[in-house]
PDB file of C-alpha atoms in Angstrom:
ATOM      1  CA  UNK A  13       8.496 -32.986  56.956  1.00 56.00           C
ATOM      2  CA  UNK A  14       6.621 -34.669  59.473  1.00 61.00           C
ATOM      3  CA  UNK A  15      10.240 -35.788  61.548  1.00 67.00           C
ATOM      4  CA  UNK A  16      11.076 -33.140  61.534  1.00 64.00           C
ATOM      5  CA  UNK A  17       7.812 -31.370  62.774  1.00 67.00           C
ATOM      6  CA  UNK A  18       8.232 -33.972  65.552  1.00 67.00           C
ATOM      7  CA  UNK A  19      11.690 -32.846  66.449  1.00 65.00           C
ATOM      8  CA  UNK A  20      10.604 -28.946  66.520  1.00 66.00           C
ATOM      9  CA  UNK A  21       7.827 -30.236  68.783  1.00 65.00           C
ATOM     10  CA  UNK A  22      10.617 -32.330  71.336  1.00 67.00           C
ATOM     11  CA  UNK A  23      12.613 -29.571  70.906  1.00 63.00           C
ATOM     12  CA  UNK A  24       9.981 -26.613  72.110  1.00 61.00           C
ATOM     13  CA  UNK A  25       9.272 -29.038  75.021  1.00 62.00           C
ATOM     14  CA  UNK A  26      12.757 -29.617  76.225  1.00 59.00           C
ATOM     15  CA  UNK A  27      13.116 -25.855  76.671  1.00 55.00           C
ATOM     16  CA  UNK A  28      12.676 -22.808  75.048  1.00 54.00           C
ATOM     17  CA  UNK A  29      13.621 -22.088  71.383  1.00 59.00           C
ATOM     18  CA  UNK A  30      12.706 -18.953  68.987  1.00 66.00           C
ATOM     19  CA  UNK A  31      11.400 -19.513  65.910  1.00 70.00           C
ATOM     20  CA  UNK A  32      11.241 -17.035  63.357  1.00 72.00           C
ATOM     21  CA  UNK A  33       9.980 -18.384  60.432  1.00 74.00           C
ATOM     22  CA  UNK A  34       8.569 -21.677  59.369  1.00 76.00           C
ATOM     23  CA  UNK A  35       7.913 -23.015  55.730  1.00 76.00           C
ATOM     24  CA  UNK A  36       7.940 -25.851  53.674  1.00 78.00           C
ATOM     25  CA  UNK A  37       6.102 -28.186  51.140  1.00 76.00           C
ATOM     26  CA  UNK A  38       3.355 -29.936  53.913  1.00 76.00           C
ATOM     27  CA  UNK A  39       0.321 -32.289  53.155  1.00 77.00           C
ATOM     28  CA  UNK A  40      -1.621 -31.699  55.935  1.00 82.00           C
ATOM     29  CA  UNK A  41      -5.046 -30.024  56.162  1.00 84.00           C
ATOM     30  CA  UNK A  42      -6.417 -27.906  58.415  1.00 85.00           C
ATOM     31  CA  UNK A  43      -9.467 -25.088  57.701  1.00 85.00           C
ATOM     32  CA  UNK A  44      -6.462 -22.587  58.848  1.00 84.00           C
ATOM     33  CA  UNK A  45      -4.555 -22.349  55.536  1.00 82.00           C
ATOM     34  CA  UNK A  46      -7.735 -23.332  53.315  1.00 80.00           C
ATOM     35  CA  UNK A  47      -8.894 -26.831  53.703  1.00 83.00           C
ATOM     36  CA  UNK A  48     -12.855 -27.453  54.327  1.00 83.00           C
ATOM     37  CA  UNK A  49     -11.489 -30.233  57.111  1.00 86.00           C
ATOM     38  CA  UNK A  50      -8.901 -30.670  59.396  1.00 87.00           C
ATOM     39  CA  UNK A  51      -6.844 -34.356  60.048  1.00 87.00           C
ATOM     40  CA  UNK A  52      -4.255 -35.142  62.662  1.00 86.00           C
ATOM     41  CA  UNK A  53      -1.012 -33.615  61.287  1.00 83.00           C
ATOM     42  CA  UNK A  54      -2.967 -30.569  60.462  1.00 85.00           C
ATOM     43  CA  UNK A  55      -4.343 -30.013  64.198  1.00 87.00           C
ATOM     44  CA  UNK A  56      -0.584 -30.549  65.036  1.00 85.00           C
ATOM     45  CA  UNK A  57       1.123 -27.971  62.705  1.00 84.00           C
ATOM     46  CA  UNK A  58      -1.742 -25.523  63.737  1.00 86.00           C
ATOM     47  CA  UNK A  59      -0.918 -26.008  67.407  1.00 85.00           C
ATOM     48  CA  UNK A  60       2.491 -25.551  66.831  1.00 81.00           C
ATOM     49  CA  UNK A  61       2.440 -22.236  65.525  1.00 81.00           C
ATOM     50  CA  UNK A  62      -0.238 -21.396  68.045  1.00 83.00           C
ATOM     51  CA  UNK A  63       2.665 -22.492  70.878  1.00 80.00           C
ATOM     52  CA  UNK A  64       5.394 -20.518  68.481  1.00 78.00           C
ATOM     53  CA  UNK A  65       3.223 -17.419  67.761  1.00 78.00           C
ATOM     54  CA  UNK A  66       3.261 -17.649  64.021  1.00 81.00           C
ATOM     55  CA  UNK A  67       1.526 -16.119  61.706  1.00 80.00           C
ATOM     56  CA  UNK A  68       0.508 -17.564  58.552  1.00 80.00           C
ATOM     57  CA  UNK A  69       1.370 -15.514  55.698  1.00 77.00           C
ATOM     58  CA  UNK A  70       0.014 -17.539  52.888  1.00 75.00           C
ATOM     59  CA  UNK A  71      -3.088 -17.032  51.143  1.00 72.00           C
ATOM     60  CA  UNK A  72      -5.539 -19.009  53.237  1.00 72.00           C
ATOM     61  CA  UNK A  73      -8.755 -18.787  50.057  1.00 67.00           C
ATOM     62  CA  UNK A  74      -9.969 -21.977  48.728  1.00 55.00           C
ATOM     63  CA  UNK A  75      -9.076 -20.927  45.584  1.00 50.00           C
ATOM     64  CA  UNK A  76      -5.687 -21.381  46.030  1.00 50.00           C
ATOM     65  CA  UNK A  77      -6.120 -25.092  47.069  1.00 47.00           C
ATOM     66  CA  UNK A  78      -9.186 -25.804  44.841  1.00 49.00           C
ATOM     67  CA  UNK A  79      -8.672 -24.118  41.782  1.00 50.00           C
ATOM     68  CA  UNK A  80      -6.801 -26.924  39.862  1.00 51.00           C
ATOM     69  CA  UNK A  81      -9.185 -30.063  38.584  1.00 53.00           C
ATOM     70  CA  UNK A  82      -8.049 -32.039  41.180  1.00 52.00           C
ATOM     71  CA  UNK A  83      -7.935 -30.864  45.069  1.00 51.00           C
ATOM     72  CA  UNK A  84      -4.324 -29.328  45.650  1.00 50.00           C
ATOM     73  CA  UNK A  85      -2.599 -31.658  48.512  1.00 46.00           C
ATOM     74  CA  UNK A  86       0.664 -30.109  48.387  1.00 44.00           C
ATOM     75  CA  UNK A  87       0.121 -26.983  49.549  1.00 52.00           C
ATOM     76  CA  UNK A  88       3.288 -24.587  50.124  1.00 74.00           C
ATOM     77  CA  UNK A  89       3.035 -22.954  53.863  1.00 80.00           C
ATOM     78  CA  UNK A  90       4.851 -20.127  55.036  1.00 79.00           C
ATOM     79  CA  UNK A  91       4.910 -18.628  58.309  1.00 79.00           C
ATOM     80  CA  UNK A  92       6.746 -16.147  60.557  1.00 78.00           C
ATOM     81  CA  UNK A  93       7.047 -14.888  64.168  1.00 74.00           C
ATOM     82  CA  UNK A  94       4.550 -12.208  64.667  1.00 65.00           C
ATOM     83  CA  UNK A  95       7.398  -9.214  65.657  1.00 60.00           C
ATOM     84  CA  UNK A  96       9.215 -10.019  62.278  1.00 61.00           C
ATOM     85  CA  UNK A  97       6.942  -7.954  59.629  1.00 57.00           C
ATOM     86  CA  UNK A  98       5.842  -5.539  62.754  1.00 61.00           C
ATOM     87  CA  UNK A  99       6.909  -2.027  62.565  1.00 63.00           C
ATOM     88  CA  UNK A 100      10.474  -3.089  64.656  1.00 60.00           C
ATOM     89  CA  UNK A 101      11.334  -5.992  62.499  1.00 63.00           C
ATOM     90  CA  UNK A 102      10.849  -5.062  58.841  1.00 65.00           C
ATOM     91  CA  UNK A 103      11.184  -7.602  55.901  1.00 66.00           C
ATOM     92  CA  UNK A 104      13.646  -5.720  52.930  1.00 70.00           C
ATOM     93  CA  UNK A 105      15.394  -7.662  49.794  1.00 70.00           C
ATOM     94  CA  UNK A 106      18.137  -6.036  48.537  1.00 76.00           C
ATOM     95  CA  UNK A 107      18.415  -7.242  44.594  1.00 77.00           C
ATOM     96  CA  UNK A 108      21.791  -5.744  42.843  1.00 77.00           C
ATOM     97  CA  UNK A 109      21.206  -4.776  39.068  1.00 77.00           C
ATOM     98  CA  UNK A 110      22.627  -2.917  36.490  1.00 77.00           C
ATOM     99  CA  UNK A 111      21.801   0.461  36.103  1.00 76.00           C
ATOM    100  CA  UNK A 112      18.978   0.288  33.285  1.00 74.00           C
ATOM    101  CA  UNK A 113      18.718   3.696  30.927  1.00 77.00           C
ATOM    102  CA  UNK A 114      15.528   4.765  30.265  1.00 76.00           C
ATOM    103  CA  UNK A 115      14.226   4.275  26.553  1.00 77.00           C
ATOM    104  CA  UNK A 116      13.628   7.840  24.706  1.00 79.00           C
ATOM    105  CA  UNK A 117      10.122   8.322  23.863  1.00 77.00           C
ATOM    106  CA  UNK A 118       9.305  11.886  21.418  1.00 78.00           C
ATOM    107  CA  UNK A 119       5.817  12.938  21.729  1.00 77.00           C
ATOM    108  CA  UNK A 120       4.276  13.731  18.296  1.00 80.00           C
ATOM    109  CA  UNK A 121       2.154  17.003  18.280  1.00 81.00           C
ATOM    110  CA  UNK A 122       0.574  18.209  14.914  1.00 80.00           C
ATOM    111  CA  UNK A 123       0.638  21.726  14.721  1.00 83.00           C
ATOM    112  CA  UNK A 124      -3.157  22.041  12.988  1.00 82.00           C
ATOM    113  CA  UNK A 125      -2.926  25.703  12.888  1.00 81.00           C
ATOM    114  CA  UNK A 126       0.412  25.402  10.526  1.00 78.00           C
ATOM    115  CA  UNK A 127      -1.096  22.752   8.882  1.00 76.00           C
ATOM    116  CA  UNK A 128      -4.091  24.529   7.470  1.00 75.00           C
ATOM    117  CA  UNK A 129      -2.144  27.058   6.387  1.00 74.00           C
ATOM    118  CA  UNK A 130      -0.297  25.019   4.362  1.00 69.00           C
ATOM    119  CA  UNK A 131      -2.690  23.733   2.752  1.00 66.00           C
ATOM    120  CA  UNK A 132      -3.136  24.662  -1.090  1.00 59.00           C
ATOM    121  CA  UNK A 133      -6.653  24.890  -2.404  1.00 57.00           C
ATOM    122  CA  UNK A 134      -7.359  24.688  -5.906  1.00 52.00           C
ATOM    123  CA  UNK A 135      -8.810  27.275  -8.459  1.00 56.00           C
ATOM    124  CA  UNK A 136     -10.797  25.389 -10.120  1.00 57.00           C
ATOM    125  CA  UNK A 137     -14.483  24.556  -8.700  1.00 63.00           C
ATOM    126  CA  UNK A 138     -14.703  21.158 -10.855  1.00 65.00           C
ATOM    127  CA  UNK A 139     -12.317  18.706 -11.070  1.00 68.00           C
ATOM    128  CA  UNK A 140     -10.830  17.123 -14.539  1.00 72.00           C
ATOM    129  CA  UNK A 141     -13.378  15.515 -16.412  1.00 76.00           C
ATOM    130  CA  UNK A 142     -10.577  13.084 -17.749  1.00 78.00           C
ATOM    131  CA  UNK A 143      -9.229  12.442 -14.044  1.00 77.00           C
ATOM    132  CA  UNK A 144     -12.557  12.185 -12.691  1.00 80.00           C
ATOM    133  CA  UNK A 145     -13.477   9.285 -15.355  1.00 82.00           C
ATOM    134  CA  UNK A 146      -9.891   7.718 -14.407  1.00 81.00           C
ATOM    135  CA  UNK A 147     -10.737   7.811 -10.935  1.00 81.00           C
ATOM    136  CA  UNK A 148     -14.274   6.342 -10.895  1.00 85.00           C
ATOM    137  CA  UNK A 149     -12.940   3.662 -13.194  1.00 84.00           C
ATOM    138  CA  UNK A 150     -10.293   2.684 -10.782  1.00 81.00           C
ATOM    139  CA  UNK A 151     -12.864   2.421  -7.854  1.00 85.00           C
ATOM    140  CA  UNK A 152     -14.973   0.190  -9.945  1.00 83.00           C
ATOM    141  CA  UNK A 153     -12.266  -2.191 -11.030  1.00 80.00           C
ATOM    142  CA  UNK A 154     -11.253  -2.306  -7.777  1.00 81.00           C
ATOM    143  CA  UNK A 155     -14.286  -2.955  -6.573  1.00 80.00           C
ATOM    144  CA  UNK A 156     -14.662  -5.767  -9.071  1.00 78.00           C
ATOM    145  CA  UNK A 157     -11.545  -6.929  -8.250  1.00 72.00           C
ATOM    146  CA  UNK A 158     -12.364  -7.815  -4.584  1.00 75.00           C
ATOM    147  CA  UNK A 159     -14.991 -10.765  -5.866  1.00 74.00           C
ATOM    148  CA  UNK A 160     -12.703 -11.706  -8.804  1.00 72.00           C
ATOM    149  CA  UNK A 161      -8.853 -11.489  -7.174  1.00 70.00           C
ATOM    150  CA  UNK A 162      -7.446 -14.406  -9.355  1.00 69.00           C
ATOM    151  CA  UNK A 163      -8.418 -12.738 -12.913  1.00 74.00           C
ATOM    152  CA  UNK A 164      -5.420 -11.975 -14.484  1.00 77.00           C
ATOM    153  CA  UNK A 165      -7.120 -10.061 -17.308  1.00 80.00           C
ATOM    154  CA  UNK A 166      -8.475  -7.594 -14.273  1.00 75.00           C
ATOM    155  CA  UNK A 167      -5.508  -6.802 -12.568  1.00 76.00           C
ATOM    156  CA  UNK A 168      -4.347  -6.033 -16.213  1.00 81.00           C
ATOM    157  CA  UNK A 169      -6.818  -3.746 -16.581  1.00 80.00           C
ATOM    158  CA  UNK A 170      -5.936  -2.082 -13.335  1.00 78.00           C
ATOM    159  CA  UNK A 171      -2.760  -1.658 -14.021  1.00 82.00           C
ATOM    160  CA  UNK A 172      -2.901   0.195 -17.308  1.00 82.00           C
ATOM    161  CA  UNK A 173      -5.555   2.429 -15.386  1.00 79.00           C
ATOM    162  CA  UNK A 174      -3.352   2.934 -12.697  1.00 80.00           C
ATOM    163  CA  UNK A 175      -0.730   4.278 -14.884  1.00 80.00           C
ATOM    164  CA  UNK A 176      -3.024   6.399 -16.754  1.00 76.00           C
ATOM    165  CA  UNK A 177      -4.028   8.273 -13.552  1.00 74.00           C
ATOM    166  CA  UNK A 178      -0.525   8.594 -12.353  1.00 75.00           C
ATOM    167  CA  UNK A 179       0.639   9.739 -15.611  1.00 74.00           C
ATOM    168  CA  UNK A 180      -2.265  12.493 -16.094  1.00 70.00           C
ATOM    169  CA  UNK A 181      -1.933  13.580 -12.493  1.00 67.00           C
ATOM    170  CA  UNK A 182       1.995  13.927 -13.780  1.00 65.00           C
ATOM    171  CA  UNK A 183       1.166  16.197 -15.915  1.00 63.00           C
ATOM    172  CA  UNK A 184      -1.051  18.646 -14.242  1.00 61.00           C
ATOM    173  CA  UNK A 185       2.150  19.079 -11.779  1.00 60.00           C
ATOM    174  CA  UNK A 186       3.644  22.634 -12.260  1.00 53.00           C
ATOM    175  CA  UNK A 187       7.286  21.380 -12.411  1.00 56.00           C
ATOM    176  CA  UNK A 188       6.623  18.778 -15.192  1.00 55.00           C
ATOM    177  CA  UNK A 189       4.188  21.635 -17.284  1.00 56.00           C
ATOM    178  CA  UNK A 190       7.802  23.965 -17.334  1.00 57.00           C
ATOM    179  CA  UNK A 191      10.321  21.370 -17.890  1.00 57.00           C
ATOM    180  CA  UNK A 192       7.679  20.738 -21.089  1.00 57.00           C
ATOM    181  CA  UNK A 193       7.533  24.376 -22.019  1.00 56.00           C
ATOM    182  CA  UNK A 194      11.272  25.332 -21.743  1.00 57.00           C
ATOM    183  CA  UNK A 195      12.771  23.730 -24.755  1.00 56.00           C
ATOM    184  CA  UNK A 196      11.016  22.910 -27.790  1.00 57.00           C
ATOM    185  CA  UNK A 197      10.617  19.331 -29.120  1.00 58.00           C
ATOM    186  CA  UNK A 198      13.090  18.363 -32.265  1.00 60.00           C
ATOM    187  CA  UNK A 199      11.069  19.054 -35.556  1.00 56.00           C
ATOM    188  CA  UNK A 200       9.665  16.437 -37.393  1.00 54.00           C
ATOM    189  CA  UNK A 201      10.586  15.226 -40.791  1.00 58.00           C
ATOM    190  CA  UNK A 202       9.309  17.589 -43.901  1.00 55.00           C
ATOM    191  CA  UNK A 203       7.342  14.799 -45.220  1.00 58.00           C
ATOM    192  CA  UNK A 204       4.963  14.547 -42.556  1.00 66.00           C
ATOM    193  CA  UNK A 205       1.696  16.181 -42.374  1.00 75.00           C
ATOM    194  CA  UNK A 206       1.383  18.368 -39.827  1.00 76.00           C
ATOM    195  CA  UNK A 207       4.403  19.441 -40.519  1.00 76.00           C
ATOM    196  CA  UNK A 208       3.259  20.791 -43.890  1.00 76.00           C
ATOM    197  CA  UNK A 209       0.549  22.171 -42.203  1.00 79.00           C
ATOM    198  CA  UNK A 210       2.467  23.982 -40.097  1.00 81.00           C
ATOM    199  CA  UNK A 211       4.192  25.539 -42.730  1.00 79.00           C
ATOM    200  CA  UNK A 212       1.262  26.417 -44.539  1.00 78.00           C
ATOM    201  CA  UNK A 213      -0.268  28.281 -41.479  1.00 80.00           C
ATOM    202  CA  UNK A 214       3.076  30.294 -41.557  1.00 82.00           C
ATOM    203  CA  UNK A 215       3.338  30.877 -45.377  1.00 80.00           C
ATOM    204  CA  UNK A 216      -0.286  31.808 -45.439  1.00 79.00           C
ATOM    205  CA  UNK A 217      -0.129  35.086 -42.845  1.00 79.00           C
ATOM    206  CA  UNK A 218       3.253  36.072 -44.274  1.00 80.00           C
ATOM    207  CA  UNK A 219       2.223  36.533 -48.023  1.00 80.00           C
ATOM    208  CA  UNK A 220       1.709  39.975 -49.122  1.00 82.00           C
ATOM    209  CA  UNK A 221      -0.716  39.423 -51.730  1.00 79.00           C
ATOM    210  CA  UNK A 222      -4.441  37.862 -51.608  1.00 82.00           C
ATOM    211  CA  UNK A 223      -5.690  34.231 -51.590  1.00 80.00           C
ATOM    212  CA  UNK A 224      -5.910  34.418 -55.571  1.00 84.00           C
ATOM    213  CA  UNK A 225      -2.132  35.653 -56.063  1.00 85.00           C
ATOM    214  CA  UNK A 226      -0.994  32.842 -53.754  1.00 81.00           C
ATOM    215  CA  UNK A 227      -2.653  30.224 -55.336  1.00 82.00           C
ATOM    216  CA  UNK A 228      -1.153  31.681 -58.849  1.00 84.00           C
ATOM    217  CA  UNK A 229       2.185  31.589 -56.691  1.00 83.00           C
ATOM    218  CA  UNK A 230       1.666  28.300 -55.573  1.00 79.00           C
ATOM    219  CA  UNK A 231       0.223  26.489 -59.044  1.00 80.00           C
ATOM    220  CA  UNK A 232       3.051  28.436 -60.833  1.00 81.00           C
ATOM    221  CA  UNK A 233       5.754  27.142 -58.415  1.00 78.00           C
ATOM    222  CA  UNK A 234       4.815  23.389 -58.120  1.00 74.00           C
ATOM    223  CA  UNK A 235       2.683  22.811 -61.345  1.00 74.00           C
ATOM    224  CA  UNK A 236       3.573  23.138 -64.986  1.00 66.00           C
ATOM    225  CA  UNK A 237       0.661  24.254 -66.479  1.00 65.00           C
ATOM    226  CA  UNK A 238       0.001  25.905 -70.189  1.00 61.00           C
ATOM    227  CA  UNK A 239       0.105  29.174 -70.857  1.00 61.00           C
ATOM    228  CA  UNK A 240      -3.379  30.980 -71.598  1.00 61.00           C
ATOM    229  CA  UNK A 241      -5.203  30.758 -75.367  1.00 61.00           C
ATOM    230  CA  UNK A 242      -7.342  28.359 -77.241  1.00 61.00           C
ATOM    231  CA  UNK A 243      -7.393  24.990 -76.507  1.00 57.00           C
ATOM    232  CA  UNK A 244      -4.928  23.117 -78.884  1.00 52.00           C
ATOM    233  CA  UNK A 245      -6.533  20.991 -81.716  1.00 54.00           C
ATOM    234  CA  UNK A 246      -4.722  18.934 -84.489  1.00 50.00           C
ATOM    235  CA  UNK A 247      -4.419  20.632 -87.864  1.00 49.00           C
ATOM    236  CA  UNK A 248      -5.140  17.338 -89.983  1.00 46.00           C
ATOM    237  CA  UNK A 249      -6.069  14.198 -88.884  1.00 44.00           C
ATOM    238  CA  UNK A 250      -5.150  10.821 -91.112  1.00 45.00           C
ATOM    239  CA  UNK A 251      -7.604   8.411 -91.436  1.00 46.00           C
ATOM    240  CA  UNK A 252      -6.167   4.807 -93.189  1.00 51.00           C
ATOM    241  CA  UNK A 253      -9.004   2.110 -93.647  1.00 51.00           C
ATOM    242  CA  UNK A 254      -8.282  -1.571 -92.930  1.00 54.00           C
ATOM    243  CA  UNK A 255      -4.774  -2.956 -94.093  1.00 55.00           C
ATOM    244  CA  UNK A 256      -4.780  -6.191 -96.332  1.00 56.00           C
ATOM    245  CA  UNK A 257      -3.121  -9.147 -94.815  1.00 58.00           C
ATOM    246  CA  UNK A 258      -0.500 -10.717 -96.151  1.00 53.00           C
ATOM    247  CA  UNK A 259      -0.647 -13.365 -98.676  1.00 52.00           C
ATOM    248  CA  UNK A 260      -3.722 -12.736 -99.570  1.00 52.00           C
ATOM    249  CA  UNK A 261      -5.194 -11.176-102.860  1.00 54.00           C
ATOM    250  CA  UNK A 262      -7.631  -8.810-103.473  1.00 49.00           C
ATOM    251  CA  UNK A 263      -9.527  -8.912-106.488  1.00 50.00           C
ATOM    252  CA  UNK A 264     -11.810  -5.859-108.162  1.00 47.00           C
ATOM    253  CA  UNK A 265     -11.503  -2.717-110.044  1.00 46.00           C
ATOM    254  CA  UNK A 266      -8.480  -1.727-108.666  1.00 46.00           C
ATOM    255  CA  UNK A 267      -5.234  -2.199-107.051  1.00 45.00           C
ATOM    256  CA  UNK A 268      -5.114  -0.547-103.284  1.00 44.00           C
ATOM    257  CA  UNK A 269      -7.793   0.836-102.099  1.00 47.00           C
ATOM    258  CA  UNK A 270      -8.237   5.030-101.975  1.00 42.00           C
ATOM    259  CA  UNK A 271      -7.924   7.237 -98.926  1.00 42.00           C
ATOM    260  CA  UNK A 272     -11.164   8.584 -97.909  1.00 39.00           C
TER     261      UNK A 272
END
């Protein structure tokens, strides 16, 4: 860089030549572009765009040449005739691209007004007890859960709590309540309980008669019981003492003994 500063310098004093712009990768100082001193080369370039009328269009701030760790000796100078960024002489870069389509962007606005008056409010003025209970026992296990994460037996628990509140909160919905009520469930076997019950709660209202007549109905029905009268008694009863055994003879007044 320096030869060739050298030949701008023979060149300028031969005769006259116009230099727009001047730039390059020089490591020369001078307080001009930044340094805190100035050495020979430095003086030089300075003078030389003094002779050529340049103007320095880098940033001349010590920042620039300090701000590394070690001092910046490379410094990268640019300068230009002072009629070529004037009003006259305008700088413009012409950079061909693509056209580039903008990217759609939908702005969100919540209609609060609608909002509210969609909103369904509840007749009730206290909540489930069962739901409530479900949902305070979910907040605690949860809240248990955040000291004790790896407990399997917890998460467990959470689980089947979980599924208890999503079921019950199933069943308060409106649409599951009429698919429940439209068709009836398959009766149950005769032998089961309730389903004798059942058909005593319909037997009962249906009789014609009083409580006494339907238990006479009913005992008369399912139980064989005895006509009315006395209470039956034997006519004789037989008594026989203790048999002999066998083989063995008896000896007294007698043969067998007498019935009593």
């Amino acid at each position: 860089m320096l030869t060739q500063l050298k030949f701008v310098e023979r060149k300028n004093q031969r005769d006259y030549i116009h230099i727009q712009s001047l730039e390059g990768d020089f490591n020369v100082e001078h307080p001009y572009w930044g340094y805190s001193k100035a050495d020979g080369p430095g003086r030089r370039l300075w003078q030389l765009g003094q002779d050529l009328n340049l103007s320095l269009l880098t940033d001349p701030r010590k920042e620039r040449a300090l701000a590394a760790v070690c001092c910046d000796t490379t410094t990268d100078l640019s300068c230009c005739h002072s009629s070529l960024v004037s009003d006259h002489y305008v700088l413009t870069i012409q950079v061909r691209t693509s056209p580039c389509t903008p990217r759609p962007h939908t702005a969100r606005h919540t209609e609060w007004d609608a909002f509210r008056e969609r909103r369904l409010h509840c007749d009730h003025s206290v909540i489930d007890s069962r739901l409530a209970h479900l949902c305070a026992a979910r907040t605690g296990l949860n809240n248990l859960w955040h000291k004790r994460r790896h407990n399997r037996r917890l998460r467990r628990r959470i689980a089947h709590v979980n599924l208890g509140t999503a079921l019950l909160g199933a069943l308060r919905s409106v649409g599951l309540q009429a698919n429940l009520a439209s068709p009836p469930p398959p009766p149950r076997p005769a032998s089961a309980k309730s389903v004798a019950r059942q058909q005593l709660e319909r037997v009962i209202p249906a009789h014609p008669g009083d409580t006494s007549s339907l238990m006479a109905d009913l005992a008369a029905k399912y139980f064989q019981l005895l006509p009315p009268g006395p209470p039956f008694t034997p006519s004789c009863l037989l008594l026989r003492g203790p048999q002999p055994r066998a083989g063995r003879r008896h000896h007294g007044s007698g043969g067998l003994r007498g019935i009593t």
